[in-house]
Coordinates of C-alpha atoms in Angstrom, one line a residue:
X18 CA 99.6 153.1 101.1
X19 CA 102.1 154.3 103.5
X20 CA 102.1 154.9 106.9
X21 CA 100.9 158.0 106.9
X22 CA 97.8 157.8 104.9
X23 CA 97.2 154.8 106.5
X24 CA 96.7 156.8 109.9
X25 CA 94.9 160.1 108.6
X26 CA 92.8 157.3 106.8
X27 CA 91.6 155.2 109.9
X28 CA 92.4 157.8 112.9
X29 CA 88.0 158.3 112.7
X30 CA 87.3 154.4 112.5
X31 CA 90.1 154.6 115.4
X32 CA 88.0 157.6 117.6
X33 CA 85.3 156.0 117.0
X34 CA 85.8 153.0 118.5
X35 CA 87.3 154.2 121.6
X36 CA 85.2 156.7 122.3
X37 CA 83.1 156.7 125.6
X38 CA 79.6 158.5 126.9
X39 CA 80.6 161.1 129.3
X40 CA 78.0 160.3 131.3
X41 CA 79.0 157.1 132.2
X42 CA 81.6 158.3 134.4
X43 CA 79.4 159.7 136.6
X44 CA 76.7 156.8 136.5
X45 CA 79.4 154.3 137.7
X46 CA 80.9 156.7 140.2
X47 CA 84.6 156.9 138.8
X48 CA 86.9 159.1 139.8
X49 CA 88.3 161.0 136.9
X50 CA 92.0 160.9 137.0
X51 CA 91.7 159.4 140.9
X52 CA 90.1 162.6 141.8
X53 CA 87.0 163.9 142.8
X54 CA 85.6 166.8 141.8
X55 CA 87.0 168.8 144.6
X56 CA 90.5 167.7 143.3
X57 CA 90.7 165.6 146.5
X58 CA 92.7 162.4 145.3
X59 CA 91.6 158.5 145.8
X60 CA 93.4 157.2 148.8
X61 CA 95.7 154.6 147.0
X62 CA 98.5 153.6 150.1
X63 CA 100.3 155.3 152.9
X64 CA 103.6 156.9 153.0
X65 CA 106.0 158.3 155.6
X66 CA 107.7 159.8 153.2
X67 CA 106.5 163.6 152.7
X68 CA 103.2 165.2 153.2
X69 CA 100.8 167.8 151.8
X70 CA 98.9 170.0 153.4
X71 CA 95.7 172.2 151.8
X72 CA 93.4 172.3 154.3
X73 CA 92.4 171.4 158.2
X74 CA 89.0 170.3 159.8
X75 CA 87.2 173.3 161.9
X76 CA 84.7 171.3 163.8
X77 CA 82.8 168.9 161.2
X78 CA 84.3 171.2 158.5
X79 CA 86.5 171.3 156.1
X80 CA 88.5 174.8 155.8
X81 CA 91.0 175.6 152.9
X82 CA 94.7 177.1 154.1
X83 CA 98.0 178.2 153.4
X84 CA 99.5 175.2 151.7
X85 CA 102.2 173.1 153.8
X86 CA 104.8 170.5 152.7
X87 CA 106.5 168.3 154.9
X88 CA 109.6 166.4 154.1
X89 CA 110.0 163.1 156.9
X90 CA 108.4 164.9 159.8
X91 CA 109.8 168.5 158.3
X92 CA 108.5 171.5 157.2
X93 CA 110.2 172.3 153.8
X94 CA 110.1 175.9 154.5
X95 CA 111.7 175.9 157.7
X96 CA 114.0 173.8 156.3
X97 CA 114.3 176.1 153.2
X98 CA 114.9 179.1 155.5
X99 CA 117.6 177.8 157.6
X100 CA 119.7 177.2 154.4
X101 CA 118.9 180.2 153.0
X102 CA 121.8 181.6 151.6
X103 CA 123.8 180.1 154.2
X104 CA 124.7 176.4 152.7
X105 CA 123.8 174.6 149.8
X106 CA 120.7 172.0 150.9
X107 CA 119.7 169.5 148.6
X108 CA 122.4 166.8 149.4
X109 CA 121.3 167.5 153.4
X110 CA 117.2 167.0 151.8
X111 CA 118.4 164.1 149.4
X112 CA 120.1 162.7 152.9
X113 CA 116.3 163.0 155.0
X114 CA 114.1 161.8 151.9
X115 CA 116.4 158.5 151.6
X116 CA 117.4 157.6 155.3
X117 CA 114.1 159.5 157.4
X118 CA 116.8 161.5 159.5
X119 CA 118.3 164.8 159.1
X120 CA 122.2 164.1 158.7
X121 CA 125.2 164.6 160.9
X122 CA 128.1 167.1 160.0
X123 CA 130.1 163.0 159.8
X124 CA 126.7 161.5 157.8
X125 CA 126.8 164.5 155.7
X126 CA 130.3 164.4 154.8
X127 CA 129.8 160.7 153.8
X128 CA 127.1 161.2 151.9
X129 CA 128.9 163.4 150.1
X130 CA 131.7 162.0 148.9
X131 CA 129.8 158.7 148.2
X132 CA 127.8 161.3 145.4
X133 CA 130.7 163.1 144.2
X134 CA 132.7 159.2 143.7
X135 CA 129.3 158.2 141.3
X136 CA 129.7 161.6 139.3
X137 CA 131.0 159.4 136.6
X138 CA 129.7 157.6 133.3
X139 CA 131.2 153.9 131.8
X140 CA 133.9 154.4 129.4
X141 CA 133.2 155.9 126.3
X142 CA 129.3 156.2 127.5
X143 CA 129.2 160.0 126.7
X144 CA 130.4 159.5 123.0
X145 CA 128.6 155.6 122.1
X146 CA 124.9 156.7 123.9
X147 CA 124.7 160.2 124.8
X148 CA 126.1 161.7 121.4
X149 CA 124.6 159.2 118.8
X150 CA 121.2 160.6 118.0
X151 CA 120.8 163.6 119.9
X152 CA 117.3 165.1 120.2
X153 CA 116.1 168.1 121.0
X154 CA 113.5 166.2 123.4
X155 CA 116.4 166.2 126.5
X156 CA 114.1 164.0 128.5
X157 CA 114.1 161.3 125.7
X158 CA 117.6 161.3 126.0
X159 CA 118.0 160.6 129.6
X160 CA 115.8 158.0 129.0
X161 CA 117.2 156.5 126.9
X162 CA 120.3 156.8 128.7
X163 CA 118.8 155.5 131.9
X164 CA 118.0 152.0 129.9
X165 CA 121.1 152.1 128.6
X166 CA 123.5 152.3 131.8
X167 CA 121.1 148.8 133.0
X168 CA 123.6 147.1 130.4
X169 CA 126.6 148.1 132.8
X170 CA 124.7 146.8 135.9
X171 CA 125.8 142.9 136.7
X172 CA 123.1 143.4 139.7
X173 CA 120.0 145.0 137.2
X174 CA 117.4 142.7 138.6
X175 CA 118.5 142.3 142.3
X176 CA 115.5 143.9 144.1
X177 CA 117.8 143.5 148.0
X178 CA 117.1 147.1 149.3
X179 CA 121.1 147.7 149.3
X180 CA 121.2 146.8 146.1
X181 CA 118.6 149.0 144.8
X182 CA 119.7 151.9 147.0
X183 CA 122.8 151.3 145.5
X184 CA 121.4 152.0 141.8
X185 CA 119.6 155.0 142.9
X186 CA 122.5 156.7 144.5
X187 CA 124.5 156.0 141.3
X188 CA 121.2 157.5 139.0
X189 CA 120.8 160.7 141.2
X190 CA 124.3 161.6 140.7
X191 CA 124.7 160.8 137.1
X192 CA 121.5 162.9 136.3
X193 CA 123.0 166.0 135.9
X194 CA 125.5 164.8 133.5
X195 CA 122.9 162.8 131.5
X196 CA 120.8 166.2 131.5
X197 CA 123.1 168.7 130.3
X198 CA 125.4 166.4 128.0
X199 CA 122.6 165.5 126.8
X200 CA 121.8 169.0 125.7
X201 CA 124.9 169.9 124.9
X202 CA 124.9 166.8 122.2
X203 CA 121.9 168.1 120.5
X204 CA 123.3 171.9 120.2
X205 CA 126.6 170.8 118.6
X206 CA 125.0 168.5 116.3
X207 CA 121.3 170.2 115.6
X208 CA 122.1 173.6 115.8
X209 CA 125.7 173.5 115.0
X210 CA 127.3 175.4 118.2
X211 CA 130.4 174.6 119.4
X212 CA 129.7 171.6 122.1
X213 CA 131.5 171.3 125.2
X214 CA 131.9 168.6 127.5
X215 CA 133.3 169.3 131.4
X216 CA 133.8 166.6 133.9
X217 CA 131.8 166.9 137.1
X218 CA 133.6 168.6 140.7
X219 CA 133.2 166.0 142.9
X220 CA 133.7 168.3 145.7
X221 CA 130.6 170.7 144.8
X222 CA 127.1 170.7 145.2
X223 CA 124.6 169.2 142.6
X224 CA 123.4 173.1 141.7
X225 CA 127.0 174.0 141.7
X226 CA 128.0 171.6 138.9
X227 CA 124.3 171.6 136.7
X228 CA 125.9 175.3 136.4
X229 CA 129.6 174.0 135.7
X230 CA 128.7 171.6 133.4
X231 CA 126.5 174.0 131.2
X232 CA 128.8 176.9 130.5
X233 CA 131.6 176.4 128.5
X234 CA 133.8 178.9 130.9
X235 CA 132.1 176.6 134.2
X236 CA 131.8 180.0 135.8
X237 CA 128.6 181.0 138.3
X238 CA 128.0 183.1 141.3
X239 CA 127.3 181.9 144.4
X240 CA 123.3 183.3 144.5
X241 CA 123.1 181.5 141.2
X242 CA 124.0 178.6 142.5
X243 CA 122.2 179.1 145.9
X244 CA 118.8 180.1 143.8
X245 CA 119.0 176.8 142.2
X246 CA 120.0 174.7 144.9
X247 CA 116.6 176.2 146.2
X248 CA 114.9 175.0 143.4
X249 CA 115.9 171.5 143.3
X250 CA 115.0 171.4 147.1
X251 CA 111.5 172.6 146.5
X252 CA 111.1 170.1 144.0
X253 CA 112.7 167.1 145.3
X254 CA 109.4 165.1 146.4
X255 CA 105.9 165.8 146.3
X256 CA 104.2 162.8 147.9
X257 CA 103.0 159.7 146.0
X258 CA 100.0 160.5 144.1
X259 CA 102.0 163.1 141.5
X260 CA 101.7 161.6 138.4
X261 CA 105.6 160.4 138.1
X262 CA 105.7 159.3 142.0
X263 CA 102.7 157.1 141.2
X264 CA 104.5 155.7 138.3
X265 CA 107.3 155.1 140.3
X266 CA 105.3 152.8 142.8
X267 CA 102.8 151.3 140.2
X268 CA 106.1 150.0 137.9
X269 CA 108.1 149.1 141.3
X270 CA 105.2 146.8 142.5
X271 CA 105.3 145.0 139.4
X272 CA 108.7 143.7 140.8
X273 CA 110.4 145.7 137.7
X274 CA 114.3 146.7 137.7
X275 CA 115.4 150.3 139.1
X276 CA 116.1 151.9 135.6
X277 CA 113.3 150.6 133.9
X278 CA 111.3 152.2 137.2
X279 CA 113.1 155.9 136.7
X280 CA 112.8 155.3 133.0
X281 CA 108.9 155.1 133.4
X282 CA 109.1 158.0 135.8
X283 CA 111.0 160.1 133.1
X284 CA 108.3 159.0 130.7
X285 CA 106.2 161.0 132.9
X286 CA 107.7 163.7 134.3
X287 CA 108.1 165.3 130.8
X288 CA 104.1 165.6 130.4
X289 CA 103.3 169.3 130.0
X290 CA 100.7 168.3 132.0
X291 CA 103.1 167.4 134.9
X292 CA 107.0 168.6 134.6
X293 CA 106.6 170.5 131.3
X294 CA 104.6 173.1 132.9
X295 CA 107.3 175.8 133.3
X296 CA 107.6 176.0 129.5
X297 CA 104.1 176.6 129.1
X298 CA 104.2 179.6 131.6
X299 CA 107.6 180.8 129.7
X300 CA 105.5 180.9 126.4
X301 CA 102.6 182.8 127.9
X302 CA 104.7 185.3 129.4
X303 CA 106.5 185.8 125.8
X304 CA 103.0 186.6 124.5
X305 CA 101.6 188.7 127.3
X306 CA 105.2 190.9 126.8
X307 CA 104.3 190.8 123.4
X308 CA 100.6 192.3 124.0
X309 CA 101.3 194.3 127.1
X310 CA 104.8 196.1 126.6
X311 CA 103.9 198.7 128.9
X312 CA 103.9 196.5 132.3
X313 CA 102.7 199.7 134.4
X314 CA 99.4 199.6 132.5
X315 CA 97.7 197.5 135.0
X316 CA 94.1 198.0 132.9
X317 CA 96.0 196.3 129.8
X318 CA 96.8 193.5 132.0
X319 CA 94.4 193.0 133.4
X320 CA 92.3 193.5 130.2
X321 CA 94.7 190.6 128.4
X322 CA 95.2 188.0 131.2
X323 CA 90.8 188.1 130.8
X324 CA 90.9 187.2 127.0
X325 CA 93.4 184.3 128.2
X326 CA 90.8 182.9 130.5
X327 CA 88.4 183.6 127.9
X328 CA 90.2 181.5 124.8
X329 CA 90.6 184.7 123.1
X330 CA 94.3 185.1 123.7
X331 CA 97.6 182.7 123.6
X332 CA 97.0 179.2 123.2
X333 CA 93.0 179.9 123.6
X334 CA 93.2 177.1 126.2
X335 CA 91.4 179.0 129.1
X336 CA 94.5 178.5 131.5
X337 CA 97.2 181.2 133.1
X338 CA 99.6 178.7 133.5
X339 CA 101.2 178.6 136.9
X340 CA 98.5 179.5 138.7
X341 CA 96.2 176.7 140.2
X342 CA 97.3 173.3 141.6
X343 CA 95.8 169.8 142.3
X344 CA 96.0 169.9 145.7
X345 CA 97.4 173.5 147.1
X346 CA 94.3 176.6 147.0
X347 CA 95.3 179.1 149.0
X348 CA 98.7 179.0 148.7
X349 CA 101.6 176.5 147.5
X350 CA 104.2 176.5 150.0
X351 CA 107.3 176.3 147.5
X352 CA 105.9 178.9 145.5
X353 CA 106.2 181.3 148.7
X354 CA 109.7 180.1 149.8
X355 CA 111.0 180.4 146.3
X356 CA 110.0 184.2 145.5
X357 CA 112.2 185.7 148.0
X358 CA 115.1 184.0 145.8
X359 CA 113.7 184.5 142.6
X360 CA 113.8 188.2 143.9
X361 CA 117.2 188.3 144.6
X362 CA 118.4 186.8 141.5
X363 CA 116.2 189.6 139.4
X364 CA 118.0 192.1 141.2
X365 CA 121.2 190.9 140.2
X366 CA 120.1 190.3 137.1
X367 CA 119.0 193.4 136.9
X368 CA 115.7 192.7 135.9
X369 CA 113.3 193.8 138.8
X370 CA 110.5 195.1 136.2
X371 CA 109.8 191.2 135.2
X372 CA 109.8 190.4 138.8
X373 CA 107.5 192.5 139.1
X374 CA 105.2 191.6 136.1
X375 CA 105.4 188.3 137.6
X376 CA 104.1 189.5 140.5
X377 CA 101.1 191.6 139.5
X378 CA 100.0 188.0 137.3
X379 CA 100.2 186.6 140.7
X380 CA 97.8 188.8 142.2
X381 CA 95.3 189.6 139.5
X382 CA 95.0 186.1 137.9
X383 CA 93.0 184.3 141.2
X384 CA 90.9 187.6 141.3
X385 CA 90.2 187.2 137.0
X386 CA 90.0 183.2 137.3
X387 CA 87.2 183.4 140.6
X388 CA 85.5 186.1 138.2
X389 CA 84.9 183.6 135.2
X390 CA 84.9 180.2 136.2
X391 CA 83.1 178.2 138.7
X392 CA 86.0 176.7 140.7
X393 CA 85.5 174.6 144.0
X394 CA 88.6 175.5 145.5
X395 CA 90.7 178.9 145.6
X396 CA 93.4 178.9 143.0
X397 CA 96.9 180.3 143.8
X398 CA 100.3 180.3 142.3
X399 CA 102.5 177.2 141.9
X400 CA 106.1 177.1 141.9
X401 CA 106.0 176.6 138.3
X402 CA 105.0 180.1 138.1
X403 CA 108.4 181.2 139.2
X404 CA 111.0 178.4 138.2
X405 CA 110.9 178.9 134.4
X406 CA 111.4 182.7 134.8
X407 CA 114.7 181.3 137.2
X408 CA 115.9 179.4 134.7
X409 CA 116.0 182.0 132.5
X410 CA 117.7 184.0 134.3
X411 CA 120.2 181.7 135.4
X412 CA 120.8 181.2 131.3
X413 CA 119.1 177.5 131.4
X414 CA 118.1 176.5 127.8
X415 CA 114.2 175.7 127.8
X416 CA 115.1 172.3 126.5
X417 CA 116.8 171.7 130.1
X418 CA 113.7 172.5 132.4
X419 CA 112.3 169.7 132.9
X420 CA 115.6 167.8 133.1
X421 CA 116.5 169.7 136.1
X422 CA 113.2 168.5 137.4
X423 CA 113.8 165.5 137.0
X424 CA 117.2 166.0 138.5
X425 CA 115.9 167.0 142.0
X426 CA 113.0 164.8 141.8
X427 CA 115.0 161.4 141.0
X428 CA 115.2 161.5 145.1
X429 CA 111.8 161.6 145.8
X430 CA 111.0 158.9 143.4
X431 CA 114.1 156.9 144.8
X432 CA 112.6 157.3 148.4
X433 CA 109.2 155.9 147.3
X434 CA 110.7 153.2 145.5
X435 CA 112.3 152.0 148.2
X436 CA 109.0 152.6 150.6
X437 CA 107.1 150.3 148.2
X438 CA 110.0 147.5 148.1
X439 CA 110.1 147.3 152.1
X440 CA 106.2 147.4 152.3
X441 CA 103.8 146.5 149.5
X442 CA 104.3 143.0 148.2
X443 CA 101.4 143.6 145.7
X444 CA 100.9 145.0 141.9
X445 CA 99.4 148.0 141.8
X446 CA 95.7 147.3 139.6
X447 CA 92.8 149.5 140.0
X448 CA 89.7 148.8 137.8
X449 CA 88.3 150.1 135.2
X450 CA 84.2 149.0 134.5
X451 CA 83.8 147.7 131.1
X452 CA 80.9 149.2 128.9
X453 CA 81.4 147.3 126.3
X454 CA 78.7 145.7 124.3
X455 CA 78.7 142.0 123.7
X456 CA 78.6 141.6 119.4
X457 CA 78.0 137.7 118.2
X458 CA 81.4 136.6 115.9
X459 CA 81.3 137.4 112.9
X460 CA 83.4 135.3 110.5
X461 CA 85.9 136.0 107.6
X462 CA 83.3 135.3 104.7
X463 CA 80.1 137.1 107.3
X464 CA 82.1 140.5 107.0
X465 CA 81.1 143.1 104.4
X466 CA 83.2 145.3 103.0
X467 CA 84.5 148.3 104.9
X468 CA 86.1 151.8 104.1
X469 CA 87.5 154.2 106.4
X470 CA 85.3 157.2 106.3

């Protein structure tokens, strides 16, 4: 017996044994997935890191609003706005999320060049880790890149906050180039395309060179660049309890080493549940193109994003993907800064009828979601909505999405890795209530014969 028929054999003797009454989570009050049934999240620490915003007291009550996130003290759309398309940001952001203060024109300038100098792999890393066994899974591959560069660290295990800082520095700006090689491996030697490899500008923004480094003639505009400079702002941190942020603390307060840390992070990041979202709202928007080719017929639509909700339609999951969030209800705040550059881009790109498509899901979605479920908050674009159909646009491979994720958001978990070092000299270990039954021993010869069934 193989592997295989092994598992398909004992995957029911498997479920069965792990499965658990439903009703038992309510009975011993546990918090599904740290959350209550509101979506409010179990208060696990304290952060001065970033901040979210869904809602403020009126009186004894509490009131659902606009969605706000704050960056050290910040609001990110102010911040957002004063870059606009006026200067690339996300150094400046990475600068505040790291160091609590907003940079100098001389701490900028620093910062800078100590990025661009780290915009470098070891010798021969590119060709001995990154090119032997591509995968079409990009996140797997900086992953397994990230454990890899540990080897080249004399310091791996030095927790010193300069020495740490030190590693994350170096890992936010070798991302990119773990990202895209990365992708560019796995197109040469999966789908047989000519593969090219560019060294990074030390000189130019992160967006700027995600964008060198993918096209094999380096060239971009500047609103390309600008949009996703936008992008990498917007999701650069998110506060601690996101799934990979969590992960970030949980395996940092286990006293573990920084690439083993951004490695776990990684690991869950790529969740479609959590980073891969944007694919899943690329894929329904293939199918609703495919079903509603006329995007003036707002009846059709409306008629189609109905069966989604009601599991007749796409993946019959129920969900319009990008709409609805575990915190924001009204509104997410990055998913309003972002649309005036995703606007801007469509126009260049000449395509202002999928902007709009985009924004007719926006509106009627909330409106068909409120009309069949019972929800018990509002439900509201997220910037997921908007940054796969950027990508696109920008001529980002799918496999790349989340890497570029992961590329802004290396900060944040950097910034909370740190917070936890400096703060929290405790593992992270919730409970969980056993419900196990105790079963008396029974021996080798007691046993009677089994089969999987």
């Amino acid at each position: 017996m193989n592997v295989k028929e092994f598992a398909k054999l004992y995957e029911p003797v498997c479920r069965s044994a792990d499965e658990v009454d439903e009703n038992l989570y309510e009975q011993y009050g546990v918090k599904r997935g740290l959350r209550d049934k509101n979506g409010k999240g179990v208060l696990t620490g304290v952060t001065n890191i970033s901040k979210i915003v869904s809602s403020r007291m009126e009186g004894d009550k509490e009131v659902q609003c606009d969605g706000q996130l704050w960056y050290r003290g910040y609001n990110v759309i102010d911040m957002v706005q004063d870059f606009g398309f006026k200067r690339f940001g996300f150094e400046e952001v990475s600068y505040l999320l790291l160091f609590g203060e907003l940079p100098t024109d001389e701490e900028l300038a620093n910062f800078k060049t100590v990025l661009g100098s780290l915009r470098t792999l070891p010798t021969n890393f590119t060709r001995d880790v990154i090119m032997k066994a591509p995968s079409h899974d990009i996140m797997n591959s900086m992953t397994k890149s990230v454990l890899t560069l540990s080897a080249y660290d004399d310091n791996v295990s030095d927790l010193s906050i300069e020495n740490v800082l030190e590693q994350c520095l170096r890992l936010i700006s070798e991302f990119p180039m773990l990202a895209v090689y990365g992708y560019c491996a796995y197109n040469h030697y999966e789908r047989d395309e000519s593969m090219h490899i560019h060294f990074p500008d030390r000189k130019i923004s992160t967006a700027e060179n995600i964008l060198r480094l993918l096209r094999p003639n380096k060239e971009y505009t500047l609103l390309e660049a600008q949009v996703l400079d936008a992008a990498l702002v917007l999701h650069a941190e998110h506060g601690g309890g996101n799934n990979s942020t969590f992960t970030t603390r949980v395996v940092s307060s286990a006293g573990s080493d920084t690439y083993s840390v951004m490695a776990a992070a990684l690991s869950s990041l790529k969740g479609p549940k959590h980073g891969g979202a944007n694919l899943k709202v690329m894929q329904m928007m293939d199918d609703i193109r495919a079903h509603v080719p006329d995007y003036n017929d707002k009846d059709r639509l409306r008629d189609y994003l109905a069966k989604i909700v009601d599991r007749k339609a796409f993946d019959r999951a129920g969900l319009i993907y990008g709409m609805g969030h575990a915190i924001y209800s009204v509104s997410d705040p990055r998913a309003r800064v972002f649309r005036n550059f995703v606007e801007k881009l469509a126009v260049e790109k000449h395509l202002e009828k999928e902007f709009e498509l985009y924004m007719s899901i926006e509106k009627m979605a909330p409106e068909i979601i409120a009309e069949k479920r019972k929800i018990y908050k509002g439900v509201s674009a997220n910037v997921d909505f908007y940054s796969g159909f950027v990508y696109n646009m920008l001529g980002i491979p799918i496999e790349l999405y989340t890497p570029i994720f992961a590329i802004a958001r290396i900060v944040g978990w950097s910034a909370h890795r740190i917070e936890e070092l400096i703060n929290v000299d405790k593992i992270i270990r919730p409970a969980y209530r056993s419900v196990m039954a105790e079963r008396p021993y029974a021996t080798y010869e007691e046993r009677s014969p089994r089969t999987a069934d």
